[in-house]
């Protein structure tokens, strides 16, 4: 009988002594698991951000190419030749986006250089340009 009592006391003491260690180990394992999950989520988020940035870069590149081709495809309806034979653009926007070998119109140049020679508003020219496409 004494032996049984001593055994249970020894077992209780063992449980008591190692209960703290067991709880600390469980807490450490839980923290480690949470840290691993947080790292995994962070790495997934970084991968998604990089994929999104790459997608944006590709979209921007595609848009730039389309814009470049649109600009280069502009019809030079407003181009006039000067006395020396060099082309001169009458449209301010075309002069901005065109190559540098074009010259600006002089201040004394006639204002109605469009096809019919009439004064057409800027908004009308833009509307006509985009409606012809």
Coordinates of C-alpha atoms in Angstrom, one line a residue:
X1 CA 0.0 0.0 0.0
X2 CA 2.8 2.4 0.9
X3 CA 4.4 1.6 -2.4
X4 CA 1.2 2.5 -4.3
X5 CA 1.0 5.8 -2.4
X6 CA 4.6 6.6 -3.1
X7 CA 4.2 5.7 -6.8
X8 CA 1.3 8.1 -7.2
X9 CA 3.1 10.8 -5.4
X10 CA 6.1 10.4 -7.6
X11 CA 3.9 10.4 -10.6
X12 CA 2.1 13.5 -9.4
X13 CA 5.4 15.2 -8.7
X14 CA 6.7 14.3 -12.1
X15 CA 3.6 15.6 -13.7
X16 CA 3.8 18.8 -11.7
X17 CA 7.5 19.3 -12.5
X18 CA 7.2 18.7 -16.2
X19 CA 3.8 20.5 -16.7
X20 CA 5.5 23.8 -17.0
X21 CA 8.0 22.5 -19.5
X22 CA 5.2 20.9 -21.5
X23 CA 3.1 24.1 -21.5
X24 CA 6.2 26.2 -22.6
X25 CA 6.9 23.8 -25.4
X26 CA 3.3 24.0 -26.6
X27 CA 3.5 27.8 -26.5
X28 CA 6.8 27.7 -28.5
X29 CA 5.4 25.3 -31.1
X30 CA 2.3 27.4 -31.4
X31 CA 4.3 30.6 -31.9
X32 CA 6.6 28.8 -34.4
X33 CA 3.5 27.6 -36.4
X34 CA 2.0 31.1 -36.4
X35 CA 5.3 32.6 -37.5
X36 CA 5.6 30.0 -40.4
X37 CA 2.0 30.8 -41.4
X38 CA 2.7 34.5 -41.3
X39 CA 5.9 34.1 -43.4
X40 CA 4.0 31.9 -45.9
X41 CA 1.3 34.6 -46.2
X42 CA 3.9 37.3 -46.6
X43 CA 5.7 35.4 -49.3
X44 CA 2.5 34.8 -51.2
X45 CA 1.6 38.5 -50.9
X46 CA 5.0 39.4 -52.2
X47 CA 4.6 37.0 -55.1
X48 CA 1.2 38.4 -55.9
X49 CA 2.5 42.0 -55.8
X50 CA 5.4 41.1 -58.1
X51 CA 3.0 39.4 -60.5
X52 CA 0.7 42.4 -60.4
X53 CA 3.6 44.8 -61.0
X54 CA 4.8 42.7 -63.9
X55 CA 1.3 42.7 -65.3
X56 CA 1.1 46.5 -65.0
X57 CA 4.5 46.7 -66.8
X58 CA 3.3 44.5 -69.6
X59 CA 0.0 46.5 -69.9
X60 CA 2.0 49.8 -69.9
X61 CA 4.3 48.4 -72.6
X62 CA 1.4 47.3 -74.7
X63 CA -0.3 50.6 -74.2
X64 CA 2.9 52.5 -75.1
X65 CA 3.3 50.4 -78.3
X66 CA -0.3 51.1 -79.3
X67 CA 0.1 54.8 -78.5
X68 CA 3.3 54.9 -80.5
X69 CA 1.7 53.2 -83.5
X70 CA -1.3 55.6 -83.2
X71 CA 1.0 58.6 -83.1
X72 CA 3.0 57.4 -86.1
X73 CA -0.1 56.6 -88.0
X74 CA -1.4 60.2 -87.8
X75 CA -2.3 61.4 -91.3
X76 CA -0.3 64.5 -92.2
X77 CA -3.2 66.4 -93.6
X78 CA -2.1 69.6 -92.1
X79 CA 1.4 69.5 -93.5
X80 CA 2.3 72.3 -95.8
X81 CA 5.5 72.9 -97.7
X82 CA 7.6 76.0 -97.3
X83 CA 9.5 77.9 -100.0
X84 CA 12.6 75.8 -99.4
X85 CA 10.6 72.5 -99.7
X86 CA 10.8 71.5 -96.0
X87 CA 7.5 70.3 -94.5
X88 CA 5.8 72.5 -91.9
X89 CA 3.0 71.4 -89.6
X90 CA 0.2 73.7 -88.9
X91 CA -1.3 71.7 -86.1
X92 CA 0.4 72.4 -82.7
X93 CA -0.2 68.9 -81.4
X94 CA 1.4 67.3 -84.5
X95 CA 4.4 69.6 -84.1
X96 CA 4.8 68.4 -80.5
X97 CA 4.7 64.7 -81.3
X98 CA 6.5 64.8 -84.7
X99 CA 10.2 64.5 -85.4
X100 CA 12.4 67.5 -85.0
X101 CA 13.0 68.2 -88.7
X102 CA 9.6 69.9 -88.9
X103 CA 9.6 73.7 -88.4
X104 CA 7.1 75.8 -86.6
X105 CA 4.8 78.1 -88.5
X106 CA 5.9 81.7 -88.5
X107 CA 3.6 84.2 -86.8
X108 CA 2.7 85.8 -90.1
X109 CA 1.6 82.6 -91.7
X110 CA -2.1 82.4 -92.7
X111 CA -4.4 80.9 -90.1
X112 CA -6.7 78.8 -92.4
X113 CA -4.2 76.2 -93.6
X114 CA -6.8 73.4 -93.3
X115 CA -8.1 71.7 -96.5
X116 CA -11.1 74.0 -97.1
X117 CA -9.3 77.2 -95.8
X118 CA -12.1 77.9 -93.3
X119 CA -11.6 78.6 -89.6
X120 CA -12.4 75.3 -87.8
X121 CA -12.3 75.2 -84.0
X122 CA -9.8 73.0 -82.3
X123 CA -12.5 70.8 -80.7
X124 CA -14.0 70.3 -84.1
X125 CA -10.6 69.2 -85.6
X126 CA -10.2 66.7 -82.7
X127 CA -13.7 65.3 -83.1
X128 CA -13.1 65.0 -86.9
X129 CA -9.8 63.3 -86.3
X130 CA -11.2 60.6 -83.9
X131 CA -14.4 60.1 -85.9
X132 CA -12.4 59.3 -89.0
X133 CA -10.7 56.3 -87.3

